[in-house]
Every structure is written in structure tokens, then in C-alpha cells.
Amino acid sequence: MSSVAITGFGVVSAAGSDRRAFARALFEGRSAIGAVVLPRAFGRRAFRAAQIVDLPGNAAETAGDRRAYDRFSVLAFLAAEEAVAAAGLDTEDLAGDRTSVLLGTGIGGATSIDDSHHGLYVEQRRPDPLTIPRLMAHAAPALLSRRWGCRGTVLAISSACASGAQAIGLGMSFIRAGLADRVLAGGTEASLTPSALESWQAMRVLTSTRCRPFCADRDGMVLGEGAAVFVLESDEAAARRGAPVLARLRGYGTTSDAGDLVRPDASGAAAAIRAALADASLAPHDISHVNAHGTGTRLNDAAEAEALQSVLGADAARIPLSATKPVHGHTLGASGALELAATILALQSSTAPGTLGFEAAQAEYPLAISDQNQPIAGAIGLSNSFAFGGVNAALIVEALPLAPL
């Protein structure tokens, strides 16, 4: 199948408020994980996560009426602003029925949900009339549509941690099928609320120490928040305006385990990777870099390692692999988008970011993973996203080395 041009992308995360800052955190090995500051707490438990401490002072105002938007929508808006600017687009370019907006989110307006429930059950006050428009998963893509006058398909994808990757893959499919000339695609999540953190803790999947993907002594993940948005364009649309192409989406594969709700199946993950390779008309040895889903949980890392070894064979021990969640946290529905951004940045710099917390002596699987940056020889990257519910997604992207950001 034909590739689709990426002419701009933007990132907002605890590790950096734009893609340049995000890249520096990845390559300098700076973790954004720290103590979570909550407006209220349940009990005395202290949580650590990759929380965005400072947003621009006018972040909510630039998105419109401050009361109308949840934090996850504002994060998507900020990432989209950077993406649109990087692509050299304006409202005149994006307005109309040939531009679509597809965003993934695992939960949607988690902050609005938590605030509303606390107000109703604890403070016994009447809910804000705008609570429902804030909390709906569709609020973020609807905001982007409204801001730039995008009148094509506007869609929220919610499939847990695969949401962002699926939104991007579907965006590529829209362009290939001629359903759109341009798509704003990505993922966003802001769910660091007291109830959410306590609920994750109850599952016993949060680390009690630090996130250590693929290590034998790994004991869990660390949550995060953030957003990444990409401008996808057909070659014709990009050529008409002489747009520089930052990268190309080559392949997309998605499958379902149709099995256990929380226990991943390596064969399902492997099938998604194979589907992405087939879609891109590539062989396993063509892959130059892997950005792993790499949550740091025992079951997920084991299934992903088995899937990579099944598909890549002996090359799994050769291809530089990065697991970047120890830097920016597990951003759930936004993770596939943030990690595609990390994959592109790695290919552009010919450098695979080191995996923080990884210890070679604790390596459990024969993968090319290191706590130090590794050189990349080639232009093709694979980004994996595997979610609760047995939803698997893989994206393949091509990006040539550029001057350092």
C-alpha cells in the first residue's frame, strides 16, 4: 500500500512541552516521573507519575471558554497547535470537508468525571451544566474540528492503550481510501486523578520502585499524561503546497486477542506486527528500530518480547530497541501517539534512546536494549501499542536523518 506523508507533529508531555524538549529528555535520559500533586486525596498514599507541572498560563483560554474543556482536550489542542504550525498550515488550509480529525483516548474527561463525582457525592452540590460536554471522549477531536473548521469525519477512538496508534492508523487509511486529503490524528490522556490512581493501585500493576521494562526484576508501570498530534497528508495535498515531509507512515496492523481482558497474548501482538509489515510491503529485516510498548509489567513485557522474537527472529537481538515509558510515563490512550513521535525523533537523529532503569545484568530477553543511547542504521521504525481488552496495534514509519533539533 502507499505511504502517507507526515508534515507536522506536536507533543505535550511531562517530559517536554513541545517536540524539541521531548526529544532532549529522551536522548539525555531525563525522567519526568515525580510526586503527583492532587487537588484532593483519598487516604495517605503518595503516588508517583509523569505529571505535567506547568501548562501555558493561557492554555484553557486559547482553546475557548475555560469552563468548556477538560484537561485532556486542552492537551490535545496544544499538541495540535504545534503540529499545525510545523506543517505550515492555517485555518484556510484545514477548513472544509476534506480535513478529518481522529484522536484516541482511553478514558476521555477523567478530571471532569472525578470533579463531578466528588462534588455530587461528597460536597452534595449540583453538577456543572457543562460536565457532560467536558467528559465525553469526543470532546477533544470536536475541539480541534471547531478550532480549524475541519468538517470531515471527526472521531474519537477509545481502545485503552492502543487508542492513539489506532487513530493514527485509521487516519492513514482515510487518506489512502480518498476519504480525506488531510487528517489531524493522535492521542491524548489526562487521567491522574485520585480515584484513577487508587484504582490502578488496586490492580497491583503500579511499580513500588521504578519502571524497568524487560528487566527480570520489573514490578510494574508508572502512569503519565500527555498528547501527541500528527498532520497526515496525501502526497498530492502536500505537493500542492510544497510542504516538507518529516516522515512517512508505511504500515499499520491491528488485531484482537479475543481472550483474557488483562492478560496479553503474544500471538495476537505478533499478528499485529506482521500485519503492519505486510501493509508496508516490508520484511522483518527491514526494521531499523523498535519502540516497544514496554510497560514494565511482568505479563506485558513477556508477551511483547515473545511477539518480537516470533516476528523478527534472530534480528530481535540486533535491532536497537527503546522503551521510553520510564521517561514520559504510561500515557494510556496517548501512548501510541507519543511513542510514534519518539520513534520519528529517534530515526531523525539516528539514535535509539536509552531505556532508563534497564540493567544488562537483569535482562530477561535477548533484545537489543540498553540504558545508553544506541546508533540506528536505517530509516524504518516499528512502534508497538498493546492494550487491555486484547487490542493490539503496530505502526511502521520511515524517517530520514535530519540535523539535530
Short mmCIF file of C-alpha atoms in Angstrom, two decimals:
data_model
loop_
_atom_site.label_atom_id
_atom_site.label_comp_id
_atom_site.label_asym_id
_atom_site.label_seq_id
_atom_site.Cartn_x
_atom_site.Cartn_y
_atom_site.Cartn_z
CA MET A 1 0.00 0.00 0.00
CA SER A 2 1.05 3.61 -0.50
CA SER A 3 2.69 5.60 2.27
CA VAL A 4 1.17 8.74 3.80
CA ALA A 5 3.11 11.92 4.49
CA ILE A 6 3.59 13.33 7.98
CA THR A 7 4.13 17.06 7.50
CA GLY A 8 4.00 18.14 11.13
CA PHE A 9 3.63 16.82 14.65
CA GLY A 10 3.37 18.23 18.14
CA VAL A 11 3.95 16.84 21.63
CA VAL A 12 2.86 17.88 25.11
CA SER A 13 4.12 15.73 27.97
CA ALA A 14 5.66 15.84 31.41
CA ALA A 15 8.98 15.24 29.66
CA GLY A 16 8.62 18.30 27.44
CA SER A 17 6.01 20.83 26.37
CA ASP A 18 6.97 20.55 22.68
CA ARG A 19 8.72 18.02 20.46
CA ARG A 20 12.16 19.58 20.86
CA ALA A 21 12.01 19.48 24.65
CA PHE A 22 10.57 15.97 24.45
CA ALA A 23 13.49 14.88 22.25
CA ARG A 24 16.03 16.33 24.67
CA ALA A 25 14.50 14.41 27.57
CA LEU A 26 14.60 11.17 25.57
CA PHE A 27 18.20 11.47 24.43
CA GLU A 28 19.54 12.95 27.68
CA GLY A 29 17.81 10.26 29.72
CA ARG A 30 15.82 12.62 31.96
CA SER A 31 12.81 11.08 33.61
CA ALA A 32 9.75 13.25 34.21
CA ILE A 33 8.42 10.95 36.92
CA GLY A 34 7.92 12.52 40.33
CA ALA A 35 5.44 13.03 43.15
CA VAL A 36 1.87 13.65 41.98
CA VAL A 37 0.18 16.81 43.18
CA LEU A 38 -3.56 16.25 43.54
CA PRO A 39 -6.34 18.73 44.37
CA ARG A 40 -7.62 16.22 46.92
CA ALA A 41 -6.54 12.81 48.13
CA PHE A 42 -8.04 9.61 49.41
CA GLY A 43 -6.13 8.28 52.40
CA ARG A 44 -2.45 8.95 52.88
CA ARG A 45 -0.96 7.09 49.94
CA ALA A 46 1.63 9.03 47.93
CA PHE A 47 1.75 8.40 44.19
CA ARG A 48 4.47 8.95 41.61
CA ALA A 49 3.71 9.60 37.95
CA ALA A 50 4.78 11.71 34.98
CA GLN A 51 2.55 14.70 35.67
CA ILE A 52 2.68 17.89 33.60
CA VAL A 53 3.51 20.53 36.19
CA ASP A 54 3.19 23.71 34.13
CA LEU A 55 0.96 24.42 31.16
CA PRO A 56 0.99 27.79 29.40
CA GLY A 57 -0.91 30.30 31.52
CA ASN A 58 -3.49 30.83 28.79
CA ALA A 59 -3.82 27.15 27.82
CA ALA A 60 -7.53 26.83 28.56
CA GLU A 61 -8.35 30.29 27.24
CA THR A 62 -6.69 29.61 23.88
CA ALA A 63 -8.97 26.59 23.50
CA GLY A 64 -12.05 28.73 24.12
CA ASP A 65 -14.28 29.07 27.15
CA ARG A 66 -12.18 27.91 30.10
CA ARG A 67 -15.09 26.03 31.66
CA ALA A 68 -15.90 24.14 28.49
CA TYR A 69 -12.85 21.88 28.22
CA ASP A 70 -11.33 19.09 30.26
CA ARG A 71 -7.57 18.84 30.68
CA PHE A 72 -7.30 16.02 28.12
CA SER A 73 -8.89 18.27 25.46
CA VAL A 74 -6.57 21.17 26.28
CA LEU A 75 -3.51 18.90 25.96
CA ALA A 76 -4.73 17.73 22.55
CA PHE A 77 -5.26 21.34 21.48
CA LEU A 78 -1.73 22.38 22.49
CA ALA A 79 -0.16 19.43 20.65
CA ALA A 80 -2.28 20.14 17.58
CA GLU A 81 -1.25 23.81 17.56
CA GLU A 82 2.40 22.76 17.36
CA ALA A 83 1.64 20.17 14.67
CA VAL A 84 -0.31 22.59 12.50
CA ALA A 85 2.37 25.28 12.84
CA ALA A 86 5.12 22.77 11.99
CA ALA A 87 3.20 21.74 8.88
CA GLY A 88 2.89 25.36 7.78
CA LEU A 89 -0.90 25.19 7.72
CA ASP A 90 -3.58 27.68 8.72
CA THR A 91 -7.35 27.71 9.09
CA GLU A 92 -7.86 28.35 5.39
CA ASP A 93 -5.91 25.18 4.56
CA LEU A 94 -7.66 22.99 7.13
CA ALA A 95 -11.23 24.24 6.90
CA GLY A 96 -13.72 22.23 4.91
CA ASP A 97 -14.87 18.66 4.43
CA ARG A 98 -11.54 17.28 3.18
CA THR A 99 -9.89 17.51 6.62
CA SER A 100 -10.75 14.92 9.27
CA VAL A 101 -9.83 14.68 12.96
CA LEU A 102 -9.21 11.31 14.63
CA LEU A 103 -7.97 11.24 18.23
CA GLY A 104 -7.51 8.35 20.62
CA THR A 105 -8.14 8.46 24.35
CA GLY A 106 -8.51 5.66 26.83
CA ILE A 107 -10.80 7.46 29.25
CA GLY A 108 -11.69 10.94 28.00
CA GLY A 109 -12.50 13.66 30.51
CA ALA A 110 -11.23 11.91 33.64
CA THR A 111 -10.72 15.15 35.54
CA SER A 112 -14.27 16.26 34.84
CA ILE A 113 -15.62 12.86 35.87
CA ASP A 114 -13.67 12.91 39.14
CA ASP A 115 -14.64 16.53 39.92
CA SER A 116 -18.29 15.87 39.18
CA HIS A 117 -18.48 12.76 41.33
CA HIS A 118 -16.71 14.43 44.23
CA GLY A 119 -18.99 17.44 44.01
CA LEU A 120 -22.12 15.31 43.88
CA TYR A 121 -21.32 12.62 46.45
CA VAL A 122 -19.09 14.47 48.89
CA GLU A 123 -19.97 18.16 48.61
CA GLN A 124 -23.58 17.43 47.61
CA ARG A 125 -23.65 20.22 45.08
CA ARG A 126 -25.35 20.39 41.72
CA PRO A 127 -23.19 19.26 38.76
CA ASP A 128 -21.89 21.92 36.41
CA PRO A 129 -24.12 22.11 33.30
CA LEU A 130 -21.05 21.65 31.07
CA THR A 131 -19.88 18.46 32.77
CA ILE A 132 -21.10 16.15 30.00
CA PRO A 133 -19.57 18.16 27.12
CA ARG A 134 -16.27 18.18 29.03
CA LEU A 135 -16.08 14.48 29.90
CA MET A 136 -17.15 12.88 26.60
CA ALA A 137 -14.29 11.18 24.77
CA HIS A 138 -15.35 13.05 21.63
CA ALA A 139 -14.67 16.44 23.27
CA ALA A 140 -11.02 16.60 22.17
CA PRO A 141 -11.45 15.91 18.43
CA ALA A 142 -14.54 18.14 18.43
CA LEU A 143 -12.44 20.98 19.86
CA LEU A 144 -9.83 20.62 17.09
CA SER A 145 -12.56 20.46 14.48
CA ARG A 146 -14.11 23.64 15.80
CA ARG A 147 -10.79 25.48 16.06
CA TRP A 148 -9.76 24.91 12.44
CA GLY A 149 -13.13 24.40 10.78
CA CYS A 150 -12.46 20.74 9.92
CA ARG A 151 -15.76 19.43 8.53
CA GLY A 152 -14.70 15.93 7.51
CA THR A 153 -15.02 12.88 9.75
CA VAL A 154 -14.44 13.75 13.41
CA LEU A 155 -13.96 10.66 15.52
CA ALA A 156 -12.80 9.58 18.98
CA ILE A 157 -11.10 6.18 19.20
CA SER A 158 -11.21 4.51 22.61
CA SER A 159 -9.44 1.18 22.86
CA ALA A 160 -7.37 1.61 26.02
CA CYS A 161 -3.61 1.85 25.42
CA ALA A 162 -3.95 1.19 21.67
CA SER A 163 -6.23 4.20 21.12
CA GLY A 164 -3.62 6.68 19.83
CA ALA A 165 -1.97 4.18 17.50
CA GLN A 166 -5.33 3.07 16.10
CA ALA A 167 -6.39 6.68 15.50
CA ILE A 168 -3.20 7.30 13.52
CA GLY A 169 -3.56 4.04 11.60
CA LEU A 170 -7.16 4.84 10.72
CA GLY A 171 -6.11 8.34 9.68
CA MET A 172 -3.65 6.80 7.24
CA SER A 173 -6.43 4.53 5.96
CA PHE A 174 -8.73 7.53 5.42
CA ILE A 175 -6.17 9.20 3.20
CA ARG A 176 -5.37 6.04 1.27
CA ALA A 177 -9.07 5.48 0.61
CA GLY A 178 -9.55 9.04 -0.63
CA LEU A 179 -11.86 9.93 2.27
CA ALA A 180 -9.69 12.89 3.28
CA ASP A 181 -6.81 14.99 1.99
CA ARG A 182 -5.57 15.77 5.49
CA VAL A 183 -6.12 14.22 8.91
CA LEU A 184 -5.21 15.53 12.35
CA ALA A 185 -4.52 12.25 14.17
CA GLY A 186 -3.06 11.29 17.51
CA GLY A 187 -3.89 10.63 21.12
CA THR A 188 -4.45 12.46 24.39
CA GLU A 189 -4.89 11.50 28.05
CA ALA A 190 -5.07 13.29 31.39
CA SER A 191 -6.29 10.83 33.99
CA LEU A 192 -4.08 11.45 37.04
CA THR A 193 -6.99 11.79 39.44
CA PRO A 194 -7.30 10.41 43.00
CA SER A 195 -9.87 7.78 42.02
CA ALA A 196 -7.92 6.68 38.92
CA LEU A 197 -4.63 6.35 40.78
CA GLU A 198 -6.26 4.37 43.58
CA SER A 199 -7.94 2.13 41.03
CA TRP A 200 -4.68 1.40 39.22
CA GLN A 201 -3.06 0.68 42.56
CA ALA A 202 -5.84 -1.80 43.36
CA MET A 203 -4.86 -3.76 40.23
CA ARG A 204 -1.30 -4.06 41.59
CA VAL A 205 0.28 -3.04 38.30
CA LEU A 206 1.99 0.16 39.51
CA THR A 207 5.65 -0.16 40.43
CA SER A 208 6.65 0.28 44.03
CA THR A 209 10.15 1.39 42.96
CA ARG A 210 10.76 2.47 39.35
CA CYS A 211 9.69 1.39 35.89
CA ARG A 212 12.19 -1.16 34.48
CA PRO A 213 10.93 -2.57 31.15
CA PHE A 214 12.23 -6.00 30.16
CA CYS A 215 14.27 -6.47 33.34
CA ALA A 216 13.88 -9.69 35.31
CA ASP A 217 13.05 -7.74 38.49
CA ARG A 218 10.48 -5.40 36.90
CA ASP A 219 7.46 -4.88 39.13
CA GLY A 220 5.10 -2.53 37.33
CA MET A 221 4.45 0.64 35.39
CA VAL A 222 4.28 4.37 36.07
CA LEU A 223 1.39 6.44 34.76
CA GLY A 224 1.72 9.69 32.85
CA GLU A 225 -0.30 12.26 30.95
CA GLY A 226 0.18 13.99 27.63
CA ALA A 227 -0.78 14.26 23.98
CA ALA A 228 0.73 13.99 20.52
CA VAL A 229 -0.94 15.03 17.28
CA PHE A 230 0.22 14.47 13.69
CA VAL A 231 -0.69 16.15 10.43
CA LEU A 232 -1.19 13.38 7.88
CA GLU A 233 -1.48 14.36 4.23
CA SER A 234 -1.82 12.70 0.89
CA ASP A 235 1.21 13.16 -1.34
CA GLU A 236 -0.91 15.25 -3.70
CA ALA A 237 -2.08 17.60 -0.94
CA ALA A 238 1.45 18.01 0.43
CA ALA A 239 2.92 18.55 -3.05
CA ARG A 240 0.34 21.19 -3.98
CA ARG A 241 1.62 23.46 -1.26
CA GLY A 242 5.26 22.39 -1.35
CA ALA A 243 5.15 21.04 2.19
CA PRO A 244 8.29 19.43 3.63
CA VAL A 245 7.69 15.79 4.56
CA LEU A 246 9.07 14.96 8.03
CA ALA A 247 8.30 11.25 7.84
CA ARG A 248 6.08 8.74 6.11
CA LEU A 249 3.64 6.27 7.59
CA ARG A 250 4.32 2.99 5.80
CA GLY A 251 2.22 0.39 7.58
CA TYR A 252 -0.49 -0.27 10.14
CA GLY A 253 -1.66 -3.51 11.69
CA THR A 254 -4.26 -4.12 14.37
CA THR A 255 -5.66 -7.33 15.86
CA SER A 256 -7.62 -8.57 18.85
CA ASP A 257 -6.63 -11.42 21.14
CA ALA A 258 -10.32 -12.24 21.73
CA GLY A 259 -9.16 -13.63 25.04
CA ASP A 260 -8.46 -12.52 28.58
CA LEU A 261 -9.37 -8.94 29.49
CA VAL A 262 -6.00 -8.10 31.05
CA ARG A 263 -3.63 -10.97 30.22
CA PRO A 264 -1.93 -10.30 26.85
CA ASP A 265 -1.50 -12.96 24.19
CA ALA A 266 1.85 -12.92 22.39
CA SER A 267 0.33 -14.41 19.25
CA GLY A 268 -2.11 -11.51 18.94
CA ALA A 269 0.69 -8.94 19.30
CA ALA A 270 2.80 -10.82 16.76
CA ALA A 271 -0.12 -10.88 14.33
CA ALA A 272 -0.45 -7.07 14.55
CA ILE A 273 3.27 -6.60 13.81
CA ARG A 274 3.09 -9.00 10.86
CA ALA A 275 0.03 -7.16 9.53
CA ALA A 276 1.87 -3.84 9.71
CA LEU A 277 4.85 -5.30 7.86
CA ALA A 278 2.59 -6.74 5.17
CA ASP A 279 0.77 -3.41 4.84
CA ALA A 280 4.13 -1.67 4.35
CA SER A 281 5.39 -4.38 1.95
CA LEU A 282 8.42 -4.85 4.19
CA ALA A 283 10.26 -7.84 5.63
CA PRO A 284 11.26 -8.15 9.31
CA HIS A 285 14.93 -7.48 8.50
CA ASP A 286 13.95 -4.09 7.03
CA ILE A 287 13.16 -2.73 10.51
CA SER A 288 15.89 -0.41 11.82
CA HIS A 289 14.46 0.48 15.23
CA VAL A 290 11.73 -0.69 17.61
CA ASN A 291 9.90 1.48 20.10
CA ALA A 292 8.40 -1.12 22.40
CA HIS A 293 5.15 -0.80 24.31
CA GLY A 294 7.37 -1.78 27.26
CA THR A 295 5.16 -1.08 30.27
CA GLY A 296 7.46 -2.68 32.84
CA THR A 297 4.74 -5.11 33.98
CA ARG A 298 5.60 -8.78 34.11
CA LEU A 299 2.91 -10.08 31.75
CA ASN A 300 3.02 -7.32 29.13
CA ASP A 301 6.79 -7.29 28.69
CA ALA A 302 6.91 -11.08 28.47
CA ALA A 303 4.23 -11.19 25.77
CA GLU A 304 5.84 -8.36 23.77
CA ALA A 305 9.29 -9.96 23.90
CA GLU A 306 7.85 -13.25 22.70
CA ALA A 307 5.99 -11.46 19.90
CA LEU A 308 9.11 -9.60 18.74
CA GLN A 309 11.18 -12.77 18.76
CA SER A 310 8.45 -14.61 16.86
CA VAL A 311 8.28 -11.99 14.10
CA LEU A 312 11.84 -10.69 13.93
CA GLY A 313 13.65 -13.95 14.67
CA ALA A 314 17.38 -13.52 15.19
CA ASP A 315 17.06 -9.84 14.21
CA ALA A 316 15.30 -9.16 17.53
CA ALA A 317 18.71 -9.29 19.20
CA ARG A 318 20.18 -6.90 16.60
CA ILE A 319 17.61 -4.14 16.04
CA PRO A 320 18.03 -1.29 18.59
CA LEU A 321 15.02 -1.24 20.89
CA SER A 322 13.84 1.57 23.15
CA ALA A 323 11.19 1.53 25.85
CA THR A 324 10.52 5.18 26.62
CA LYS A 325 7.82 4.99 29.31
CA PRO A 326 10.39 5.42 32.13
CA VAL A 327 10.86 8.96 30.71
CA HIS A 328 7.28 10.10 29.99
CA GLY A 329 5.20 7.55 31.86
CA HIS A 330 2.45 5.32 30.52
CA THR A 331 0.01 7.78 28.99
CA LEU A 332 -2.62 5.13 28.23
CA GLY A 333 -4.68 6.28 25.21
CA ALA A 334 -1.98 8.78 24.22
CA SER A 335 0.91 6.32 24.45
CA GLY A 336 0.78 5.13 20.83
CA ALA A 337 0.94 8.74 19.60
CA LEU A 338 3.68 9.87 21.98
CA GLU A 339 5.75 6.81 21.17
CA LEU A 340 5.32 7.25 17.41
CA ALA A 341 6.73 10.76 17.96
CA ALA A 342 9.63 9.21 19.89
CA THR A 343 10.19 6.74 17.05
CA ILE A 344 10.34 9.50 14.43
CA LEU A 345 12.72 11.56 16.58
CA ALA A 346 14.95 8.52 17.02
CA LEU A 347 15.09 7.85 13.28
CA GLN A 348 15.74 11.51 12.50
CA SER A 349 18.68 11.55 14.90
CA SER A 350 19.87 8.01 14.01
CA THR A 351 19.81 7.34 17.74
CA ALA A 352 17.68 4.95 19.79
CA PRO A 353 17.06 6.50 23.24
CA GLY A 354 18.40 4.52 26.16
CA THR A 355 15.86 2.72 28.34
CA LEU A 356 16.05 4.25 31.81
CA GLY A 357 16.33 1.74 34.63
CA PHE A 358 17.44 -1.08 32.37
CA GLU A 359 20.27 -3.21 33.74
CA ALA A 360 22.02 -5.58 31.38
CA ALA A 361 22.64 -8.00 34.22
CA GLN A 362 18.88 -8.14 34.77
CA ALA A 363 17.94 -8.57 31.11
CA GLU A 364 15.39 -11.34 30.76
CA TYR A 365 15.12 -11.46 26.97
CA PRO A 366 17.64 -11.42 24.09
CA LEU A 367 16.65 -7.99 22.80
CA ALA A 368 18.93 -5.14 21.67
CA ILE A 369 18.08 -2.92 24.63
CA SER A 370 20.39 -0.72 26.68
CA ASP A 371 20.27 2.04 29.27
CA GLN A 372 22.52 4.01 26.89
CA ASN A 373 21.62 5.58 23.55
CA GLN A 374 22.28 3.26 20.61
CA PRO A 375 23.05 4.07 16.97
CA ILE A 376 20.39 3.35 14.36
CA ALA A 377 21.45 2.27 10.87
CA GLY A 378 18.42 2.74 8.67
CA ALA A 379 15.21 4.68 8.29
CA ILE A 380 12.37 2.28 9.25
CA GLY A 381 10.85 2.21 12.72
CA LEU A 382 8.25 -0.03 14.38
CA SER A 383 6.11 1.35 17.21
CA ASN A 384 4.01 -1.09 19.27
CA SER A 385 0.88 -0.49 21.34
CA PHE A 386 -0.85 -3.32 23.19
CA ALA A 387 -3.92 -2.71 25.32
CA PHE A 388 -6.25 -4.16 27.93
CA GLY A 389 -9.08 -5.95 26.21
CA GLY A 390 -6.57 -7.70 23.96
CA VAL A 391 -6.33 -4.87 21.41
CA ASN A 392 -3.01 -4.75 19.53
CA ALA A 393 -1.71 -2.09 17.16
CA ALA A 394 1.58 -1.61 15.33
CA LEU A 395 2.72 1.33 13.21
CA ILE A 396 5.64 1.41 10.77
CA VAL A 397 7.16 4.76 9.93
CA GLU A 398 10.03 5.90 7.72
CA ALA A 399 12.09 8.97 8.54
CA LEU A 400 15.47 10.05 7.21
CA PRO A 401 18.15 11.55 9.48
CA LEU A 402 17.92 15.32 9.94
CA ALA A 403 20.06 17.98 11.58
CA PRO A 404 19.68 17.82 15.39
CA LEU A 405 16.62 19.60 16.80
#
